[in-house]
């Protein structure tokens, strides 16, 4: 039954007395030592939740449910059309694997606070590895499989892991991607050398093991089981790297206590899921969405989670998601708008959805990028259930804006809007001076401190960057990096990043990092990388480069080299495929590249040519170049049949 709580009262209570509000939420969990100080500040003024409390996230996700009669209930359904596997793990089975693998990790020297990098696709052994790290107080850092060895090496050098756990490979559509050679290359590149690489061999690709260093995942699974170690609530649970505005990723840190309290609350209030119900989150465990709503959220709540290894389309068709919902009786589904656009493209009438019995589904949640109203309307019409667009970031780890379907009196979702502030979040729209703007005016989206539990307390090993990147601009606020507005009825709209971060197919990438790579090419004098609107992926990066004097390399040859370099350095997920050689970049007379103008031009938006531009004609040249290369919505608008 729904809690008889109204959204307005709950949100107001969470802001009026955050410590009392969250202490009440914390009481729903099992604590080895109950917290004494719900909210405190450290010497630097950074907020901490539940100091003095001790618990263990792995215990809460597994042992607690087994001890309370859910041992025989499915905890995880592994559905993998790419490997033709379907397997259900009960809570008792998942606990058994986790406590053994935790024993195996400890036997190879992984101790409290040690870091472990996990480089695996969506497979049960990856979830077990995450939970096993949590069990012994080790700190996992999952790296998405689409990242290239260079990116993995950067993360190895930052996290300095005792061990890396990897799969021998992944399966993309019908193509095998061996992972182990990528790990070997990354370890060779990195300065820090992990003591061990633990390899989970898969049927379709066998990795070669380096004697001494490399170990077989399944051998570790045979270790004697060990109990969960109670750790301080503020102890790190994981580091998740995300793109910043430079080539150096940010290590977002998550703690045990605040995270568990926030996610349990969200499962009830935002997603309206009761223990025993099924959640299907179609994301990757390498992203925040995967951490929170494939792994930790559903398990903390005693739900059944579906772990899907496949794509929205072509595995085998655009009905894959609907088949899963029907087969596993999912109550809630969660994915990125890009996935829905991919399905819509292949099955515009939504015929495949009608093949399945979807009456079990209550809501479709979307996040990762703004959901355009057309995609919102299509999904709602095809599925016949409310669609909820909600906004969050790796940094928050759970939604900041949403329609909380588990609370009473919630205004219904509205296309284009990410909803209302979630309890705990005092979301404000500020102008450049840090003053709140009036309704309807676009500004910088910020959250008044303290951030609620679950949000990152700092960046791994970099308090200074945490302060500088998020807190320094407007004292007392967390600056999200997104722009948006609130309408007169309180609905919030997130319109996109205001920094050098773009969103490609729901994946967050740094244009700053791509520019660093392009600028290092010997023929390139200067460059700009833009996120250009794309009807499938939301945005795709496009490079504009100016050649050094005397360089004669052709556009095609240069593009080939730069595309290959970005792919090798960042990875295929960047989808960097287009380079235009231009005579000059449009700049102000003081030398600042007019990025906003370039974006507007590429997206076919009306814009006023800035009075400060040094050479207005360059814009025509770039527009012609984009149209010639058929990129951007400006092109699509002028060629609607393409
Ligand atoms: N391991 C290795 N390579 C990977 C990978 C992984 N885990 N994930 C993606 N890649 C590779 C792909 O093979 C592809 O390589 P290619 O250029 O050689 O073809 C490249 O990265 C781009 O991948 P992607 O953007 O996924 O393109 P796609 O054509 O394979 O699929 C979509 C397109 C729209 C179906 C897909 O992007 C998608 O499902 N998007 C939803 C994203 C999502 O769920 N985001 C989670 C945030 S909530
Ligand atoms: P990530 O940290 O990878 O989850 O990416 C976070 C970024 O994705 C945010 O800063 C937004 O730019 C974007 N984003 C996520 N969800 C939404 C949403 N519902 N609406 C608009 N943008 C979103």
XYZ file of C-alpha atoms and ligand atoms in Angstrom:
713
model
C 0.000 0.000 0.000
C 1.228 3.520 -0.765
C 2.473 5.553 2.181
C -0.163 8.171 2.945
C 2.346 10.964 2.451
C 1.817 13.932 0.247
C 4.572 15.120 -2.017
C 4.301 18.705 -0.843
C 4.465 17.821 2.862
C 7.303 15.349 2.356
C 9.369 17.782 0.332
C 8.754 20.595 2.803
C 9.684 18.385 5.782
C 12.911 17.287 4.066
C 14.040 20.897 3.661
C 12.765 22.211 6.992
C 14.815 19.751 9.039
C 17.009 17.548 6.822
C 18.700 15.795 9.745
C 15.425 14.718 11.337
C 13.853 13.772 8.005
C 16.708 11.512 6.938
C 17.160 10.015 10.382
C 13.553 8.819 10.109
C 14.368 7.290 6.703
C 17.538 5.701 8.076
C 15.460 3.884 10.695
C 14.028 1.662 7.921
C 17.431 -0.008 7.534
C 19.369 -2.407 9.720
C 22.317 -0.660 11.408
C 25.057 -2.510 13.262
C 25.522 0.744 15.151
C 22.798 3.368 14.743
C 24.055 6.795 13.673
C 24.450 9.445 16.333
C 25.012 12.489 14.111
C 22.715 12.391 11.073
C 24.273 15.458 9.476
C 27.702 16.914 10.191
C 30.436 18.896 8.484
C 34.091 17.974 8.253
C 37.037 20.321 8.738
C 36.614 21.661 5.182
C 32.909 22.267 5.625
C 31.872 19.322 3.408
C 28.700 17.621 4.589
C 28.651 14.050 5.915
C 25.626 11.840 6.578
C 25.136 9.465 9.495
C 28.500 9.804 11.189
C 28.908 7.329 14.030
C 26.644 4.783 12.316
C 27.910 1.436 11.076
C 26.358 -0.897 8.523
C 27.214 -2.842 5.393
C 25.518 -2.382 2.024
C 26.131 -5.977 0.916
C 24.452 -7.216 4.101
C 21.464 -4.959 3.481
C 21.156 -6.121 -0.143
C 21.444 -9.853 0.580
C 21.746 -11.271 4.126
C 18.967 -9.070 5.458
C 16.462 -10.423 2.926
C 17.545 -14.044 3.374
C 17.162 -13.616 7.141
C 13.690 -12.146 6.599
C 12.261 -14.930 4.462
C 13.222 -13.875 0.932
C 15.938 -16.517 0.393
C 13.938 -18.354 -2.253
C 12.735 -15.195 -4.003
C 14.416 -14.240 -7.289
C 16.917 -11.463 -6.630
C 18.367 -11.215 -10.121
C 17.149 -12.380 -13.506
C 19.975 -12.485 -16.020
C 18.507 -12.165 -19.499
C 21.122 -12.189 -22.226
C 19.914 -12.631 -25.784
C 23.440 -12.005 -27.056
C 24.734 -15.123 -25.280
C 21.409 -16.945 -25.427
C 21.245 -17.224 -21.620
C 18.379 -16.823 -19.189
C 19.044 -17.545 -15.533
C 17.410 -16.597 -12.277
C 19.379 -16.193 -9.041
C 17.499 -16.280 -5.759
C 18.544 -14.102 -2.851
C 20.083 -17.201 -1.203
C 22.089 -18.024 -4.353
C 23.290 -14.466 -4.860
C 24.346 -14.309 -1.211
C 26.190 -17.609 -1.500
C 28.157 -16.427 -4.536
C 28.866 -13.048 -2.977
C 30.099 -14.344 0.365
C 32.385 -16.810 -1.392
C 33.741 -14.302 -3.865
C 34.291 -11.872 -0.985
C 36.311 -14.626 0.699
C 38.262 -15.090 -2.526
C 39.027 -11.380 -2.757
C 40.207 -11.259 0.808
C 42.412 -14.323 0.177
C 44.225 -12.465 -2.610
C 44.903 -9.545 -0.311
C 42.020 -7.158 -0.938
C 41.377 -5.395 2.366
C 39.308 -2.627 3.903
C 39.466 0.515 1.778
C 41.413 -1.135 -1.071
C 40.196 -0.277 -4.542
C 39.095 -2.851 -7.111
C 38.379 -1.955 -10.738
C 35.641 -3.959 -12.449
C 35.670 -4.018 -16.263
C 32.829 -6.290 -17.281
C 29.634 -6.203 -19.305
C 26.203 -6.746 -17.738
C 26.681 -10.237 -16.301
C 25.840 -11.687 -12.870
C 29.515 -12.147 -11.986
C 29.944 -8.360 -12.256
C 27.104 -7.769 -9.787
C 28.599 -10.373 -7.451
C 31.972 -8.639 -7.704
C 30.418 -5.292 -6.741
C 28.552 -6.769 -3.773
C 31.604 -8.769 -2.675
C 33.765 -5.631 -2.597
C 31.106 -3.890 -0.523
C 31.005 -6.886 1.814
C 34.644 -6.525 2.843
C 34.721 -2.729 2.777
C 36.748 -2.613 -0.456
C 35.901 0.202 -2.877
C 34.828 -0.846 -6.348
C 35.143 1.224 -9.459
C 33.240 -0.143 -12.432
C 34.524 1.055 -15.797
C 32.150 0.847 -18.773
C 33.319 -1.665 -21.385
C 33.066 0.822 -24.254
C 36.034 2.790 -22.875
C 39.392 2.271 -24.572
C 42.569 1.098 -22.760
C 43.811 4.674 -22.408
C 40.725 5.651 -20.395
C 41.047 2.510 -18.310
C 44.710 3.318 -17.661
C 43.807 6.828 -16.471
C 41.357 5.286 -13.997
C 43.925 2.696 -12.854
C 46.409 5.442 -12.095
C 43.840 7.477 -10.206
C 42.205 4.686 -8.181
C 45.375 2.603 -7.721
C 43.472 -0.684 -7.431
C 44.817 -3.753 -5.685
C 43.025 -5.866 -8.292
C 41.146 -5.592 -11.577
C 38.248 -7.951 -12.198
C 37.392 -8.388 -15.847
C 35.480 -10.620 -18.210
C 37.301 -12.388 -20.997
C 35.002 -10.510 -23.343
C 31.674 -8.976 -24.202
C 29.214 -9.431 -27.014
C 28.020 -6.439 -29.038
C 25.137 -7.524 -31.284
C 26.812 -10.580 -32.857
C 30.386 -9.286 -32.559
C 32.743 -10.549 -29.858
C 34.789 -7.888 -28.058
C 37.697 -9.476 -26.166
C 38.179 -7.439 -22.968
C 41.332 -9.030 -21.570
C 43.705 -7.626 -24.253
C 42.258 -4.171 -23.473
C 42.983 -4.676 -19.771
C 46.517 -5.900 -20.510
C 47.141 -2.833 -22.662
C 45.729 -0.528 -19.994
C 47.876 -2.089 -17.251
C 50.941 -1.793 -19.489
C 50.194 1.909 -20.065
C 49.418 2.704 -16.414
C 52.099 3.613 -13.923
C 50.298 1.828 -11.106
C 50.368 -1.968 -11.443
C 47.584 -3.920 -9.726
C 48.700 -7.031 -7.873
C 46.100 -9.202 -9.612
C 43.821 -9.394 -12.613
C 40.884 -11.704 -11.933
C 39.415 -13.022 -15.176
C 35.919 -14.378 -15.646
C 36.170 -16.646 -18.689
C 33.143 -16.708 -20.959
C 32.154 -19.554 -23.303
C 32.664 -17.572 -26.470
C 36.124 -16.096 -25.777
C 38.972 -17.444 -23.675
C 41.511 -15.042 -22.278
C 45.156 -15.913 -21.815
C 46.226 -15.647 -18.185
C 49.571 -14.254 -17.100
C 50.928 -16.687 -14.493
C 51.216 -15.211 -11.011
C 49.300 -12.015 -11.682
C 46.156 -13.347 -13.349
C 43.609 -15.491 -11.541
C 40.480 -17.341 -12.540
C 37.263 -15.719 -11.262
C 35.656 -19.134 -10.700
C 38.528 -20.245 -8.422
C 37.853 -17.242 -6.174
C 34.203 -18.297 -6.059
C 35.258 -21.515 -4.339
C 36.643 -19.708 -1.289
C 34.966 -20.271 2.096
C 32.144 -17.751 2.619
C 32.737 -14.725 4.822
C 30.393 -12.474 6.763
C 29.771 -8.836 5.889
C 32.050 -6.401 7.682
C 30.226 -3.504 9.347
C 31.824 -0.269 8.138
C 31.281 3.376 9.108
C 28.372 4.979 7.228
C 30.866 7.419 5.707
C 33.138 4.639 4.432
C 33.476 4.684 0.613
C 31.391 2.113 -1.232
C 32.463 2.954 -4.753
C 34.165 5.395 -7.077
C 32.484 6.030 -10.413
C 34.427 8.064 -12.930
C 32.526 10.553 -15.022
C 33.515 13.056 -17.666
C 34.437 16.529 -16.583
C 35.404 19.398 -18.808
C 38.973 18.148 -19.301
C 40.649 14.861 -20.192
C 40.934 13.965 -16.502
C 37.748 12.215 -15.354
C 36.186 12.971 -12.003
C 36.102 10.154 -9.451
C 32.641 10.505 -7.940
C 32.677 8.936 -4.483
C 29.735 7.208 -2.839
C 29.470 6.194 0.811
C 27.736 3.184 2.378
C 25.260 4.841 4.741
C 23.801 7.820 2.897
C 23.619 5.825 -0.317
C 21.629 2.979 1.248
C 19.202 5.362 2.960
C 18.627 7.458 -0.171
C 18.176 4.529 -2.553
C 15.747 2.718 -0.273
C 13.704 5.907 0.005
C 13.764 6.402 -3.770
C 12.568 2.868 -4.497
C 9.438 3.571 -2.491
C 8.764 7.264 -3.104
C 9.960 7.722 -6.696
C 9.449 4.302 -8.271
C 6.642 3.017 -6.012
C 8.127 -0.466 -5.812
C 7.348 -2.882 -3.004
C 9.567 -5.785 -1.936
C 9.083 -8.735 -4.268
C 8.206 -6.589 -7.303
C 10.288 -6.546 -10.463
C 12.344 -3.634 -11.808
C 13.856 -3.704 -15.288
C 16.519 -1.069 -15.808
C 17.975 -1.212 -19.305
C 21.298 0.462 -18.736
C 24.842 -0.733 -18.127
C 26.380 -1.387 -14.732
C 29.181 0.936 -15.875
C 26.900 3.973 -15.410
C 25.334 5.548 -12.336
C 21.891 4.373 -13.480
C 23.172 0.805 -13.540
C 24.810 1.076 -10.112
C 21.707 2.522 -8.503
C 18.807 0.860 -10.291
C 20.146 -2.410 -11.672
C 22.151 -3.310 -8.582
C 21.781 -1.448 -5.301
C 18.297 0.111 -5.310
C 16.264 -2.996 -6.205
C 18.309 -5.243 -3.909
C 18.138 -2.840 -0.953
C 14.362 -2.897 -1.357
C 14.062 -6.689 -1.664
C 12.866 -6.426 -5.266
C 13.830 -8.587 -8.234
C 16.140 -6.878 -10.699
C 16.488 -7.759 -14.375
C 20.063 -7.674 -15.645
C 19.855 -7.359 -19.420
C 22.826 -7.994 -21.682
C 21.659 -6.772 -25.043
C 20.468 -3.743 -26.957
C 17.056 -2.187 -27.447
C 17.147 -3.202 -31.109
C 18.621 -6.046 -33.142
C 18.943 -8.437 -30.168
C 16.951 -9.793 -31.902
C 14.500 -6.978 -32.710
C 12.909 -3.758 -31.501
C 10.526 -5.750 -29.287
C 13.316 -6.949 -26.944
C 12.410 -4.581 -24.071
C 8.716 -5.400 -24.309
C 9.450 -9.132 -24.340
C 11.411 -8.738 -21.107
C 8.724 -6.665 -19.402
C 6.089 -9.282 -20.272
C 8.183 -12.362 -19.549
C 9.518 -11.218 -16.184
C 6.387 -9.249 -15.195
C 8.268 -5.993 -14.648
C 6.328 -3.332 -12.749
C 8.756 -0.552 -13.583
C 11.007 -0.097 -16.530
C 13.803 2.451 -16.719
C 15.930 3.376 -19.730
C 17.356 6.312 -21.700
C 15.300 8.211 -24.310
C 17.892 7.192 -26.927
C 16.878 3.565 -26.514
C 13.222 4.478 -27.075
C 14.180 6.509 -30.173
C 16.122 3.499 -31.495
C 13.038 1.296 -31.018
C 10.741 3.903 -32.566
C 12.979 4.173 -35.600
C 12.706 0.428 -36.309
C 9.099 -0.022 -35.236
C 7.396 3.362 -35.738
C 3.899 1.995 -35.136
C 4.943 0.169 -31.976
C 3.565 -3.074 -33.435
C 6.041 -5.242 -31.536
C 4.779 -3.881 -28.206
C 1.305 -5.149 -29.074
C 2.687 -8.682 -29.403
C 3.258 -8.827 -25.648
C 1.015 -8.782 -22.611
C 2.247 -5.681 -20.815
C -0.481 -5.215 -18.208
C 2.096 -5.734 -15.425
C 3.881 -2.473 -16.294
C 2.957 0.567 -14.200
C 5.505 3.178 -15.283
C 8.293 3.828 -17.752
C 11.048 6.029 -16.306
C 13.513 7.835 -18.547
C 16.788 9.626 -17.743
C 20.294 10.216 -18.971
C 19.364 13.025 -21.335
C 16.334 15.243 -21.870
C 13.373 13.345 -23.245
C 12.019 15.221 -26.243
C 8.206 15.534 -26.176
C 7.812 13.426 -29.360
C 9.586 10.425 -27.819
C 7.653 10.938 -24.581
C 4.319 10.916 -26.416
C 5.247 7.898 -28.545
C 6.273 5.781 -25.545
C 3.168 6.739 -23.610
C 0.907 5.922 -26.518
C 2.569 2.588 -27.326
C 2.794 1.359 -23.726
C -0.358 2.947 -22.338
C 1.318 3.742 -19.008
C 2.589 7.041 -17.579
C 6.067 7.985 -18.773
C 8.235 9.759 -16.208
C 11.241 11.779 -17.313
C 13.477 12.392 -14.317
C 16.766 14.203 -13.931
C 19.912 13.146 -12.177
C 23.664 12.940 -12.506
C 26.460 10.565 -11.555
C 27.228 13.038 -8.788
C 23.809 12.750 -7.157
C 23.489 8.996 -7.723
C 19.698 9.233 -7.552
C 17.076 11.553 -9.003
C 16.987 15.252 -8.166
C 13.877 16.054 -10.204
C 11.096 13.555 -10.792
C 7.437 12.772 -10.624
C 7.343 10.756 -7.419
C 4.677 8.221 -8.236
C 4.901 6.730 -4.739
C 3.662 9.907 -3.054
C 0.173 11.363 -2.988
C -0.800 14.657 -4.589
C 2.012 14.629 -7.129
C 1.384 16.791 -10.198
C 1.359 14.431 -13.225
C 4.314 14.239 -15.636
C 4.390 16.843 -18.364
C 6.213 16.280 -21.701
C 9.542 18.099 -21.845
C 9.759 18.571 -18.081
C 11.795 16.457 -15.651
C 9.184 17.108 -12.954
C 9.549 18.562 -9.484
C 12.338 18.573 -6.883
C 12.722 15.279 -5.073
C 12.588 15.456 -1.243
C 16.009 16.468 0.029
C 16.774 18.654 -2.996
C 16.263 22.409 -2.858
C 16.598 22.981 -6.606
C 17.119 26.601 -7.630
C 17.571 28.337 -10.979
C 20.238 31.032 -10.662
C 21.488 33.810 -12.887
C 25.170 34.444 -13.611
C 25.441 36.409 -10.357
C 24.024 33.549 -8.304
C 20.618 35.159 -7.729
C 17.424 33.115 -8.178
C 15.606 33.995 -11.420
C 11.866 34.378 -11.876
C 9.637 31.588 -13.209
C 10.049 30.995 -16.933
C 13.565 32.468 -17.055
C 16.366 30.133 -18.056
C 19.380 29.967 -15.766
C 21.920 27.709 -14.127
C 20.470 24.754 -12.256
C 21.839 24.567 -8.720
C 20.939 22.782 -5.486
C 21.117 24.542 -2.154
C 23.402 22.771 0.329
C 23.343 20.408 2.083
C 22.801 17.834 -0.622
C 20.743 14.913 0.699
C 22.210 11.487 1.544
C 23.365 9.428 -1.438
C 24.969 12.392 -3.200
C 28.739 12.402 -3.467
C 30.452 13.740 -0.349
C 33.546 14.639 -2.413
C 35.697 13.452 -5.343
C 38.098 10.575 -4.818
C 41.420 11.954 -3.655
C 40.564 15.445 -4.826
C 38.763 17.642 -2.314
C 40.137 20.740 -4.035
C 38.569 19.831 -7.386
C 35.292 18.956 -5.666
C 35.181 22.421 -4.160
C 36.369 24.200 -7.274
C 34.150 22.388 -9.793
C 30.910 22.296 -7.838
C 30.836 24.563 -4.787
C 33.088 27.562 -5.357
C 31.039 29.429 -7.979
C 28.041 30.113 -5.766
C 28.843 29.590 -2.072
C 26.111 27.551 -0.411
C 25.071 25.849 -3.652
C 25.986 22.764 -5.660
C 26.311 23.800 -9.307
C 25.014 21.034 -11.571
C 26.476 22.140 -14.909
C 23.008 22.027 -16.486
C 20.862 24.910 -17.668
C 17.101 25.040 -17.347
C 14.042 26.805 -15.998
C 11.033 26.380 -13.760
C 7.555 27.322 -14.999
C 4.920 29.169 -13.020
C 3.392 25.875 -11.846
C 6.687 24.584 -10.471
C 7.562 22.150 -13.267
C 11.314 22.135 -13.973
C 12.877 21.818 -17.414
C 16.504 20.745 -17.914
C 17.633 22.044 -21.276
C 21.250 20.823 -21.519
C 24.769 21.344 -20.254
C 26.237 24.792 -19.931
C 29.813 23.460 -19.925
C 31.999 21.353 -22.212
C 30.127 18.136 -21.502
C 27.846 16.478 -24.061
C 25.457 13.553 -23.934
C 25.817 10.947 -26.672
C 23.206 8.167 -26.501
C 22.828 8.888 -22.783
C 26.606 8.645 -22.310
C 28.303 11.650 -20.789
C 31.421 12.761 -22.641
C 33.824 15.667 -22.469
C 34.278 17.803 -25.591
C 37.252 19.331 -23.792
C 38.941 15.947 -23.787
C 38.232 15.443 -27.498
C 39.640 18.897 -28.224
C 42.829 17.985 -26.348
C 43.185 14.936 -28.618
C 42.490 16.867 -31.839
C 44.790 19.715 -30.871
C 47.679 17.271 -30.407
C 47.629 16.343 -34.132
C 50.637 17.914 -35.906
C 48.471 19.449 -38.662
C 45.957 21.107 -36.350
C 46.378 24.724 -35.296
C 43.179 24.968 -33.278
C 39.886 23.205 -32.950
C 36.465 23.063 -31.339
C 34.333 20.007 -30.677
C 30.602 20.571 -30.541
C 27.739 18.399 -29.461
C 25.339 18.565 -32.379
C 21.706 17.488 -32.147
C 21.132 13.997 -33.531
C 17.765 12.366 -33.980
C 18.906 8.999 -32.569
C 21.664 9.683 -30.046
C 20.455 13.065 -28.798
C 23.842 14.600 -29.533
C 26.924 13.557 -31.496
C 30.328 15.232 -31.430
C 31.595 17.074 -34.502
C 35.118 18.491 -34.732
C 35.883 21.793 -36.421
C 39.596 22.152 -37.099
C 41.810 24.893 -38.458
C 44.996 23.708 -40.155
C 48.410 25.083 -39.353
C 49.853 27.315 -42.083
C 51.449 25.304 -44.862
C 49.577 22.046 -44.038
C 48.143 20.366 -47.111
C 46.507 17.262 -45.669
C 43.033 16.713 -47.179
C 39.882 16.836 -45.063
C 39.130 13.148 -45.608
C 42.599 11.954 -44.628
C 42.692 14.167 -41.560
C 39.233 13.050 -40.503
C 40.279 9.399 -40.763
C 43.299 9.987 -38.533
C 41.441 12.038 -35.943
C 38.491 9.646 -35.784
C 40.883 6.745 -35.262
C 42.764 8.616 -32.529
C 39.627 9.560 -30.593
C 38.393 5.979 -30.877
C 41.709 4.629 -29.645
C 41.982 7.101 -26.764
C 38.409 7.421 -25.510
C 36.673 4.447 -27.083
C 33.980 3.608 -29.608
C 31.237 4.973 -27.360
C 32.310 8.533 -28.218
C 30.764 8.137 -31.707
C 33.214 10.724 -32.992
C 32.911 10.397 -36.769
C 32.943 13.842 -38.378
C 35.637 16.459 -38.828
C 35.267 19.658 -40.845
C 38.288 21.664 -41.869
C 37.440 25.367 -41.607
C 39.466 28.481 -42.367
C 38.847 30.005 -38.958
C 36.740 29.426 -35.857
C 34.149 32.076 -35.084
C 35.428 34.103 -32.166
C 34.726 37.267 -30.310
C 37.184 40.073 -30.897
C 38.755 39.112 -27.576
C 39.454 35.600 -28.916
C 36.698 33.507 -27.252
C 35.201 30.779 -29.450
C 31.471 31.390 -29.951
C 30.345 27.890 -28.982
C 26.747 28.736 -28.286
C 26.383 30.384 -31.673
C 27.976 27.366 -33.346
C 25.582 25.001 -31.590
C 22.571 27.106 -32.540
C 23.755 27.245 -36.115
C 24.229 23.482 -36.276
C 20.856 22.792 -34.683
C 19.067 25.059 -37.147
C 17.930 27.416 -34.381
C 17.331 31.103 -35.045
C 20.093 33.210 -33.518
C 21.368 36.743 -33.662
C 24.901 37.039 -35.020
C 26.824 38.325 -31.974
C 27.942 41.906 -32.403
C 31.343 40.954 -31.008
C 32.099 38.380 -33.739
C 35.330 39.048 -35.579
C 34.278 37.588 -38.966
C 30.541 36.911 -39.525
C 31.160 35.216 -42.912
C 32.819 32.260 -41.232
C 29.395 31.156 -39.945
C 28.129 30.707 -43.514
C 31.152 28.599 -44.348
C 30.538 26.332 -41.346
C 26.803 26.032 -42.086
C 27.618 24.975 -45.647
C 30.179 22.461 -44.353
C 27.708 20.856 -41.933
C 25.093 20.570 -44.671
C 27.624 19.086 -47.062
C 28.469 16.455 -44.443
C 24.818 15.928 -43.527
C 25.197 16.420 -39.783
C 22.982 18.279 -37.364
C 19.303 19.003 -37.285
C 19.792 21.949 -39.607
C 20.528 19.390 -42.270
C 17.702 17.074 -41.259
C 15.223 19.941 -41.281
C 16.160 20.840 -44.822
C 16.117 17.173 -45.964
C 13.127 15.743 -44.089
C 12.944 12.625 -46.242
C 16.522 11.525 -45.515
N 31.736 -2.713 -24.772
C 32.418 -2.505 -25.901
N 31.994 -1.681 -26.891
C 30.831 -1.048 -26.709
C 30.064 -1.205 -25.549
C 30.563 -2.079 -24.549
N 29.915 -2.273 -23.405
N 28.958 -0.440 -25.655
C 29.016 0.179 -26.847
N 30.148 -0.200 -27.484
C 30.566 0.210 -28.820
C 29.589 -0.273 -29.884
O 29.902 -1.576 -30.330
C 29.783 0.750 -30.986
O 30.993 0.431 -31.648
P 31.139 0.626 -33.248
O 31.371 2.100 -33.432
O 32.356 -0.198 -33.559
O 29.896 0.120 -33.887
C 30.063 2.046 -30.227
O 30.516 1.630 -28.917
C 28.873 2.943 -30.071
O 27.903 2.254 -29.313
P 26.379 2.666 -29.215
O 26.236 4.132 -29.061
O 25.764 1.832 -28.142
O 25.808 2.354 -30.650
P 25.044 1.091 -31.155
O 24.822 1.317 -32.603
O 25.747 -0.144 -30.742
O 23.616 1.179 -30.417
C 21.768 2.355 -29.379
C 22.782 2.346 -30.533
C 20.904 3.587 -29.481
C 20.911 1.099 -29.503
C 22.535 2.346 -28.067
O 23.366 3.476 -28.003
C 21.689 2.326 -26.813
O 21.151 1.320 -26.401
N 21.581 3.470 -26.135
C 20.953 3.561 -24.834
C 22.021 4.037 -23.905
C 21.781 3.790 -22.480
O 21.077 2.899 -22.077
N 22.433 4.606 -21.691
C 22.445 4.434 -20.284
C 22.344 5.725 -19.589
S 20.892 5.704 -18.600
P 25.438 11.288 -16.022
O 26.279 11.860 -14.954
O 26.193 10.459 -16.999
O 24.226 10.581 -15.464
O 24.895 12.504 -16.876
C 24.241 13.547 -16.241
C 23.785 14.550 -17.240
O 22.821 13.959 -18.113
C 23.066 15.712 -16.609
O 23.964 16.707 -16.159
C 22.184 16.186 -17.735
O 22.902 17.010 -18.630
C 21.811 14.909 -18.436
N 20.522 14.397 -17.971
C 20.309 13.304 -17.226
N 18.987 13.102 -17.056
C 18.354 14.102 -17.691
C 16.975 14.474 -17.879
N 15.993 13.737 -17.402
N 16.706 15.602 -18.573
C 17.703 16.360 -19.084
N 19.008 16.053 -18.966
C 19.337 14.941 -18.275
